[in-house]
Amino acid sequence: MTERHEILLIGAGLTGMCALYKLRSAGYDVRVYEAGGGVGGTWYWNRYPGARFDSESWTYIFSFDDEILREWNWSEQFSGQPENLRYCEFVADKLDLRRDITFRERAVSAHWDERAGEWEVVFASGRRARARFLVTALGPLSAPTMPRIEGIGDFRGECWHTGLWPHEPVRFENKRVAVIGTGASGVQAITEIAKTVGELTVFQRTPNWCAPLRNAPISSEEMARIRAGYTEIFARCRETYGCFIHAADPRNALDVTPPEREAFYEKLYQLPGFAFWQGNFRDILTDRAANDTVTEFVTRKIRARVRDPKLADLLIPEDHGFGTRRVPLESGYYEVYNQPNVALVDLRATPLVRVTATGLRTSAREYEFDMIVYATGFDAITGAFDRIDIQGRGGRRLKEKWADGARTYLGLQIEGFPNLLTLIGPHNAATFCNMPRCIEQNVDWVTDLLVHMRARGLTRVEASPGAEQSWTAHANEAASRLLASKVDSWMTRVNRNVAGHDKRTFVAYAGGAPRYRQKCDEVAARGYEGFVLD
Ligand SMILES: Cc1cc2nc3c(=O)[nH]c(=O)nc-3n(C[C@H](O)[C@H](O)[C@H](O)COP(=O)(O)OP(=O)(O)OC[C@H]3O[C@@H](n4cnc5c(N)ncnc54)[C@H](O)[C@@H]3O)c2cc1C
């Protein structure tokens, strides 16, 4: 039997939750399908030790429901995964979302049926569902990847991926633990695991530039102040490049004297969250000479924190400047390498060769472990799309269309794929954003579009080829100004763990959230210019 609804929505992370609430409130019959066993997406799956926000907690909250704002209390400035998941569950309860969500259903294909003017989605269980509109909320970081090496299934000890962490507690005491990967998840997990582990060996291919998180508890008095200030907090986030609370300093790095610059960097380094990255001189992410100054500052910080200079050398990136990849925030990460029971293996010098029954083999030697933790990240932004066989008009495959790089209109729609709306899709400002802020914008915009269509008896929406082309050109042009576009990272879709992802193509949106929002608003004001509506 095929289920029928007006709108099928895939994913029950915060984006899917917000979209369900808003679309249902607009009177649509929406059904959500979610691969996981509960709501929360990122915060449902990423239960690894140390998982926490790098957004200030009080900026990572839905703004549209007064009761949520009144009743929810954050206990830390950057709260941890258990609390973040509790927040998602609290929202689901408050907005009574679960009644419209089917859990443990993974979409494997979605085909456009031109004759019926409908999408048909097939799930791994064999379930089928049809609707005129398909809205995806698949997550930018929801397709975990494993290293492409032999023997992955051979290891007989405990073995976990940070993005698929078990629900039961995992213990590290007296164990020999390997962590592969030193991206944002790896940095958080390594720091936490090191607190109780028997012996820890970190396998690093590419070091990242980290900055201090500087987390702190939130007292009830402070929570009351935050609550009273939500309106100003959201207004401030709206104005900043990535909707974080931090705005870039209007000066250029080289416009101030070296002592002033040093004092400014030192001040920022002592501040919490992304202050050091997003609140820095305006040109450190676009001008190489400016970037060199901040890179040199962080290099000194790392050297001061890591006792063994040779280890420090390995932890200092050489192939990219500070901030040109998403900056992991840390709480004592560098000091972990001063512990006698922690070792670092440089995979550039001695690559991993295979996983064995008892551990790992590099080109240099054999290692034995009780546990392997894969902190090897995600096939970002387009990965969750690629894992579904999405076929549009004439059986055209989305994966093939995006093989050499994403092409979208506003990161929300794709030519050749009518009535498919891709929340947080590639080239959408949300990819670079303090997410709830951009989720609300994406969802409101799509809801307004559907309401606009319903009011006019329109049943079909598709980006015109020209609109898609000019948005893609604009997204690429905006990216080209960022130093980040010349660096291998998930933003440029280079991922050695994914076949074919070895050429840089910028999949995030570098123009900033305010500019993106303005463009979306202009398109809507001009009767959804660039879309063919029938
Ligand atoms: C460890 C970690 C920390 C992060 N910290 C921050 C932070 O501090 N600030 C910030 O702004 N962002 C952060 N992010 C980004 C984070 O992903 C977003 O903040 C936000 O959670 C995204 O919500 P979403 O609903 O779009 O995606 P997700 O939360 O990823 O939800 C997508 C859902 O879709 C489901 N899904 C995917 N494919 C299918 C399918 N084929 N069939 C059925 N269901 C499917 C998934 O199971 C998942 O539940 C972090 C990400 C990670 C991984």
Coordinates of N, CA and C in Angstrom, one line a residue, residues 163-325:
G163 N 29.7 9.7 14.7 CA 28.4 10.2 14.2 C 27.4 9.1 14.3
L164 N 27.7 7.9 14.8 CA 26.8 6.8 14.9 C 27.0 6.1 16.3
W165 N 27.2 7.0 17.3 CA 27.6 6.5 18.6 C 26.5 5.7 19.3
P166 N 26.9 4.7 20.0 CA 25.8 3.9 20.7 C 25.1 4.6 21.8
H167 N 23.9 4.2 22.1 CA 23.1 4.8 23.2 C 23.6 4.4 24.6
E168 N 24.3 3.3 24.6 CA 24.8 2.8 25.9 C 26.1 3.5 26.2
P169 N 26.4 3.7 27.5 CA 27.7 4.3 27.8 C 28.9 3.5 27.3
V170 N 29.9 4.1 26.8 CA 31.1 3.5 26.4 C 32.2 3.8 27.4
R171 N 33.0 2.9 27.9 CA 34.0 3.1 28.9 C 35.4 3.0 28.3
F172 N 36.3 3.8 28.8 CA 37.7 3.8 28.2 C 38.7 3.4 29.2
E173 N 38.3 3.3 30.5 CA 39.3 2.9 31.5 C 40.1 1.7 31.2
N174 N 41.4 1.7 31.4 CA 42.3 0.6 31.2 C 42.2 0.0 29.8
K175 N 41.7 0.8 28.9 CA 41.7 0.3 27.5 C 42.7 1.0 26.6
R176 N 43.2 0.3 25.6 CA 44.0 0.9 24.6 C 43.1 1.3 23.4
V177 N 43.0 2.6 23.3 CA 42.0 3.2 22.4 C 42.7 3.9 21.2
A178 N 42.2 3.7 20.0 CA 42.7 4.5 18.8 C 41.6 5.5 18.4
V179 N 42.0 6.7 18.2 CA 41.0 7.6 17.5 C 41.6 8.0 16.2
I180 N 40.8 7.8 15.1 CA 41.3 8.2 13.8 C 40.5 9.4 13.4
G181 N 41.2 10.5 13.2 CA 40.6 11.8 12.7 C 40.7 12.9 13.8
T182 N 41.1 14.1 13.3 CA 41.2 15.2 14.2 C 40.5 16.4 13.7
G183 N 39.3 16.2 13.2 CA 38.4 17.3 12.8 C 37.6 17.7 14.1
A184 N 36.5 18.4 13.9 CA 35.8 19.0 15.0 C 35.4 17.9 16.0
S185 N 34.8 16.8 15.5 CA 34.4 15.7 16.4 C 35.5 15.1 17.1
G186 N 36.6 14.8 16.3 CA 37.8 14.2 16.8 C 38.4 15.0 18.0
V187 N 38.5 16.3 17.8 CA 39.1 17.2 18.8 C 38.2 17.1 20.1
Q188 N 36.9 17.1 20.0 CA 36.1 17.0 21.2 C 36.2 15.7 21.8
A189 N 36.2 14.6 21.0 CA 36.2 13.2 21.6 C 37.5 12.9 22.2
I190 N 38.6 13.3 21.5 CA 40.0 13.0 22.0 C 40.2 13.7 23.4
T191 N 39.7 14.9 23.6 CA 39.9 15.6 24.8 C 39.2 14.9 26.0
E192 N 38.0 14.4 25.7 CA 37.2 13.8 26.7 C 37.7 12.4 27.0
I193 N 38.0 11.6 26.0 CA 38.5 10.2 26.1 C 39.8 10.2 26.9
A194 N 40.6 11.2 26.7 CA 41.9 11.3 27.3 C 41.8 11.4 28.9
K195 N 40.6 11.8 29.3 CA 40.5 12.0 30.8 C 40.4 10.7 31.5
T196 N 40.0 9.6 30.9 CA 39.8 8.3 31.6 C 40.5 7.2 30.9
V197 N 41.1 7.4 29.8 CA 41.6 6.2 29.0 C 42.8 5.6 29.6
G198 N 43.0 4.3 29.3 CA 44.3 3.6 29.6 C 45.4 4.2 28.8
E199 N 45.3 3.9 27.5 CA 46.3 4.5 26.5 C 45.5 5.0 25.3
L200 N 45.9 6.1 24.8 CA 45.2 6.7 23.6 C 46.2 7.0 22.5
T201 N 45.9 6.5 21.3 CA 46.7 6.8 20.2 C 45.9 7.5 19.1
V202 N 46.3 8.7 18.8 CA 45.5 9.5 17.8 C 46.2 9.4 16.5
F203 N 45.4 9.0 15.5 CA 45.9 8.9 14.1 C 45.4 10.1 13.3
Q204 N 46.4 11.0 12.9 CA 46.1 12.3 12.3 C 46.6 12.4 10.9
R205 N 45.7 12.7 10.0 CA 46.2 13.0 8.6 C 46.4 14.5 8.4
T206 N 45.4 15.2 8.8 CA 45.4 16.7 8.6 C 45.2 17.4 9.9
P207 N 46.1 18.1 10.5 CA 45.8 18.8 11.7 C 44.9 20.0 11.4
N208 N 44.1 20.4 12.3 CA 43.3 21.6 12.1 C 43.7 22.7 13.1
W209 N 43.4 23.9 12.7 CA 43.6 25.1 13.7 C 42.4 25.1 14.6
C210 N 42.7 25.0 15.9 CA 41.6 25.0 16.9 C 41.6 26.3 17.6
A211 N 40.6 26.7 18.3 CA 40.5 27.9 19.2 C 39.8 27.4 20.5
P212 N 40.1 28.1 21.6 CA 39.5 27.7 22.8 C 38.0 28.0 22.9
L213 N 37.3 27.0 23.4 CA 35.8 27.2 23.6 C 35.5 28.1 24.7
R214 N 36.1 27.9 25.8 CA 35.9 28.6 27.1 C 34.4 28.5 27.5
N215 N 34.0 27.3 27.7 CA 32.7 27.0 28.2 C 32.5 27.5 29.7
A216 N 31.3 27.7 30.1 CA 31.1 28.1 31.5 C 29.6 27.7 31.8
P217 N 29.3 27.5 33.1 CA 27.9 27.2 33.5 C 27.1 28.5 33.4
I218 N 25.8 28.3 33.2 CA 24.9 29.5 33.2 C 24.0 29.4 34.5
S219 N 24.1 30.4 35.3 CA 23.4 30.4 36.6 C 21.9 30.8 36.3
S220 N 21.0 30.6 37.3 CA 19.6 30.9 37.0 C 19.4 32.4 36.8
E221 N 20.3 33.2 37.5 CA 20.1 34.7 37.3 C 20.6 35.0 35.9
E222 N 21.6 34.4 35.4 CA 22.1 34.7 34.1 C 21.1 34.2 33.0
M223 N 20.5 33.1 33.3 CA 19.4 32.5 32.4 C 18.3 33.5 32.3
A224 N 17.9 34.1 33.4 CA 16.8 35.1 33.4 C 17.2 36.3 32.6
R225 N 18.5 36.7 32.7 CA 18.9 37.9 31.8 C 18.9 37.5 30.4
I226 N 19.4 36.3 30.0 CA 19.3 35.8 28.6 C 17.9 35.8 28.1
R227 N 17.0 35.3 28.9 CA 15.6 35.2 28.5 C 15.0 36.6 28.2
A228 N 15.4 37.5 29.1 CA 14.9 38.9 28.9 C 15.5 39.5 27.6
G229 N 16.6 39.0 27.2 CA 17.3 39.6 26.1 C 17.2 38.9 24.8
Y230 N 16.3 37.8 24.7 CA 16.3 37.1 23.5 C 16.0 37.9 22.2
T231 N 15.1 38.9 22.3 CA 14.8 39.7 21.1 C 16.1 40.3 20.6
E232 N 16.9 40.9 21.5 CA 18.1 41.6 21.0 C 19.1 40.5 20.5
I233 N 19.2 39.4 21.2 CA 20.1 38.3 20.7 C 19.8 37.9 19.3
F234 N 18.5 37.7 19.0 CA 18.1 37.2 17.7 C 18.4 38.3 16.6
A235 N 18.1 39.6 17.1 CA 18.3 40.7 16.1 C 19.8 40.8 15.8
R236 N 20.7 40.7 16.8 CA 22.1 40.7 16.6 C 22.6 39.6 15.6
C237 N 22.1 38.4 15.9 CA 22.5 37.3 15.0 C 22.0 37.5 13.6
R238 N 20.9 38.1 13.4 CA 20.4 38.4 12.0 C 21.4 39.2 11.2
E239 N 22.1 40.1 11.9 CA 23.0 41.0 11.2 C 24.4 40.4 10.9
T240 N 24.8 39.4 11.5 CA 26.1 38.9 11.4 C 26.2 37.9 10.2
Y241 N 27.5 37.8 9.7 CA 27.7 37.0 8.5 C 27.2 35.6 8.6
G242 N 27.4 34.9 9.8 CA 27.0 33.5 9.9 C 25.9 33.4 11.0
C243 N 25.2 34.4 11.3 CA 24.2 34.4 12.3 C 24.7 33.9 13.7
F244 N 26.0 34.0 13.9 CA 26.5 33.8 15.3 C 26.4 35.1 16.0
I245 N 26.7 35.1 17.3 CA 26.6 36.3 18.1 C 27.8 37.2 17.8
H246 N 28.8 36.7 17.1 CA 30.1 37.4 16.9 C 30.1 38.1 15.5
A247 N 30.4 39.3 15.5 CA 30.5 40.0 14.2 C 32.0 40.4 14.0
A248 N 32.4 40.4 12.7 CA 33.8 40.7 12.4 C 34.1 42.2 12.8
D249 N 35.4 42.4 13.2 CA 35.8 43.7 13.5 C 36.0 44.5 12.1
P250 N 35.5 45.7 12.1 CA 35.5 46.4 10.8 C 36.9 46.8 10.3
R251 N 37.9 46.6 11.1 CA 39.3 47.0 10.6 C 39.9 45.8 9.9
N252 N 40.9 46.2 9.0 CA 41.8 45.2 8.4 C 43.0 44.9 9.3
A253 N 43.4 43.7 9.3 CA 44.5 43.3 10.2 C 45.8 44.1 10.0
L254 N 46.1 44.5 8.8 CA 47.3 45.2 8.6 C 47.2 46.7 8.8
D255 N 46.0 47.2 9.1 CA 45.8 48.6 9.3 C 46.2 49.0 10.7
V256 N 46.4 48.1 11.6 CA 46.8 48.4 12.9 C 48.3 48.1 13.2
T257 N 48.9 48.6 14.2 CA 50.3 48.3 14.4 C 50.4 46.9 15.0
P258 N 51.6 46.3 14.8 CA 51.8 45.0 15.3 C 51.4 44.8 16.8
P259 N 51.8 45.8 17.7 CA 51.4 45.6 19.1 C 49.9 45.6 19.3
E260 N 49.3 46.5 18.6 CA 47.8 46.6 18.7 C 47.2 45.3 18.2
R261 N 47.7 44.7 17.1 CA 47.2 43.5 16.5 C 47.4 42.3 17.6
E262 N 48.6 42.3 18.1 CA 48.8 41.2 19.1 C 47.9 41.3 20.3
A263 N 47.6 42.6 20.8 CA 46.8 42.7 21.9 C 45.3 42.3 21.5
F264 N 44.9 42.7 20.3 CA 43.6 42.3 19.9 C 43.4 40.8 19.8
Y265 N 44.4 40.1 19.2 CA 44.4 38.6 19.1 C 44.3 38.0 20.5
E266 N 45.1 38.6 21.4 CA 45.2 38.0 22.7 C 43.8 38.2 23.4
K267 N 43.2 39.3 23.2 CA 41.9 39.6 23.8 C 40.9 38.6 23.3
L268 N 40.9 38.4 21.9 CA 39.9 37.5 21.3 C 40.1 36.0 21.7
Y269 N 41.4 35.7 21.9 CA 41.8 34.3 22.2 C 41.2 33.9 23.6
Q270 N 41.0 35.0 24.4 CA 40.5 34.7 25.8 C 39.0 34.7 25.8
L271 N 38.3 35.0 24.7 CA 36.9 35.1 24.6 C 36.3 33.7 24.2
P272 N 35.0 33.5 24.6 CA 34.4 32.2 24.3 C 34.0 32.1 22.9
G273 N 33.8 30.8 22.5 CA 33.1 30.5 21.2 C 33.9 30.9 20.0
F274 N 33.1 31.3 18.9 CA 33.8 31.7 17.7 C 34.3 33.1 17.6
A275 N 34.4 33.7 18.8 CA 34.9 35.1 18.8 C 36.2 35.3 18.1
F276 N 37.1 34.3 18.3 CA 38.4 34.4 17.7 C 38.4 34.2 16.1
W277 N 37.4 33.5 15.7 CA 37.2 33.2 14.2 C 36.3 34.2 13.6
Q278 N 35.1 34.4 14.1 CA 34.1 35.2 13.5 C 34.1 36.7 13.9
G279 N 34.8 36.9 15.0 CA 34.9 38.3 15.5 C 36.2 38.9 15.3
N280 N 37.0 38.3 14.4 CA 38.3 38.8 14.1 C 38.3 39.9 13.1
F281 N 39.5 40.4 12.7 CA 39.6 41.5 11.7 C 38.8 41.0 10.4
R282 N 38.2 41.9 9.7 CA 37.3 41.6 8.6 C 38.0 40.8 7.5
D283 N 39.4 41.0 7.4 CA 40.0 40.5 6.2 C 40.8 39.2 6.4
I284 N 40.8 38.6 7.6 CA 41.7 37.5 7.9 C 41.2 36.3 7.1
L285 N 40.0 36.2 6.6 CA 39.6 35.1 5.8 C 39.6 35.3 4.3
T286 N 40.0 36.5 3.9 CA 40.0 36.8 2.5 C 41.4 37.3 2.0
D287 N 42.3 37.7 2.9 CA 43.5 38.3 2.5 C 44.7 37.5 3.1
R288 N 45.5 37.0 2.3 CA 46.6 36.0 2.7 C 47.5 36.7 3.7
A289 N 47.9 37.9 3.5 CA 48.9 38.6 4.4 C 48.2 38.8 5.7
A290 N 46.9 39.2 5.7 CA 46.2 39.3 7.0 C 46.1 38.0 7.7
N291 N 45.8 37.0 6.9 CA 45.6 35.6 7.5 C 46.9 35.1 8.1
D292 N 48.0 35.5 7.5 CA 49.3 35.0 8.0 C 49.6 35.5 9.4
T293 N 49.1 36.7 9.7 CA 49.3 37.3 11.0 C 48.6 36.5 12.1
V294 N 47.4 36.1 11.8 CA 46.6 35.4 12.8 C 47.1 33.9 12.9
T295 N 47.5 33.4 11.8 CA 48.0 32.0 11.7 C 49.3 32.0 12.6
E296 N 50.1 33.0 12.5 CA 51.4 33.0 13.2 C 51.1 33.1 14.7
F297 N 50.0 33.9 15.1 CA 49.6 34.0 16.5 C 49.2 32.6 17.1
V298 N 48.3 31.9 16.3 CA 47.8 30.7 16.8 C 49.0 29.6 16.9
T299 N 49.9 29.7 15.9 CA 51.1 28.8 15.9 C 51.8 29.0 17.3
R300 N 52.0 30.2 17.7 CA 52.7 30.4 18.9 C 51.9 29.9 20.1
K301 N 50.6 30.0 20.1 CA 49.8 29.5 21.2 C 49.9 28.0 21.3
I302 N 49.9 27.3 20.1 CA 50.1 25.9 20.2 C 51.4 25.5 20.7
R303 N 52.4 26.1 20.3 CA 53.8 25.8 20.7 C 53.9 26.0 22.3
A304 N 53.2 27.0 22.8 CA 53.3 27.3 24.2 C 52.5 26.2 25.0
R305 N 51.6 25.6 24.4 CA 50.7 24.6 25.1 C 51.2 23.2 25.0
V306 N 52.0 22.9 24.0 CA 52.4 21.5 23.8 C 53.9 21.4 24.1
R307 N 54.2 20.6 25.1 CA 55.6 20.6 25.7 C 56.7 20.1 24.7
D308 N 56.3 19.1 24.0 CA 57.3 18.5 23.0 C 57.3 19.2 21.7
P309 N 58.3 20.0 21.3 CA 58.3 20.8 20.1 C 58.0 19.9 18.9
K310 N 58.5 18.7 18.9 CA 58.2 17.9 17.7 C 56.7 17.5 17.5
L311 N 56.1 17.3 18.7 CA 54.7 17.0 18.7 C 53.9 18.3 18.2
A312 N 54.4 19.4 18.8 CA 53.7 20.7 18.4 C 53.8 20.9 16.9
D313 N 55.0 20.6 16.3 CA 55.1 20.7 14.8 C 54.0 19.9 14.1
L314 N 53.8 18.7 14.6 CA 52.8 17.8 13.9 C 51.4 18.4 14.1
L315 N 51.1 19.1 15.2 CA 49.8 19.6 15.4 C 49.5 21.0 14.7
I316 N 50.6 21.5 14.1 CA 50.4 22.8 13.5 C 50.2 22.6 12.0
P317 N 49.0 23.0 11.4 CA 48.8 22.8 10.0 C 49.8 23.6 9.1
E318 N 50.1 23.0 8.0 CA 51.1 23.7 7.1 C 50.4 24.0 5.8
D319 N 49.3 23.3 5.5 CA 48.7 23.4 4.2 C 47.5 24.4 4.1
H320 N 47.2 25.1 5.2 CA 46.1 26.1 5.2 C 46.2 27.0 6.4
G321 N 45.7 28.2 6.2 CA 45.8 29.2 7.3 C 44.7 29.1 8.2
F322 N 44.8 29.8 9.4 CA 43.8 29.7 10.4 C 42.4 30.2 9.9
G323 N 41.4 29.4 10.2 CA 40.0 29.8 9.9 C 39.6 29.5 8.5
T324 N 40.4 28.9 7.7 CA 40.0 28.6 6.3 C 39.3 27.2 6.2
R325 N 39.3 26.5 7.3 CA 38.4 25.4 7.5 C 37.6 25.6 8.7

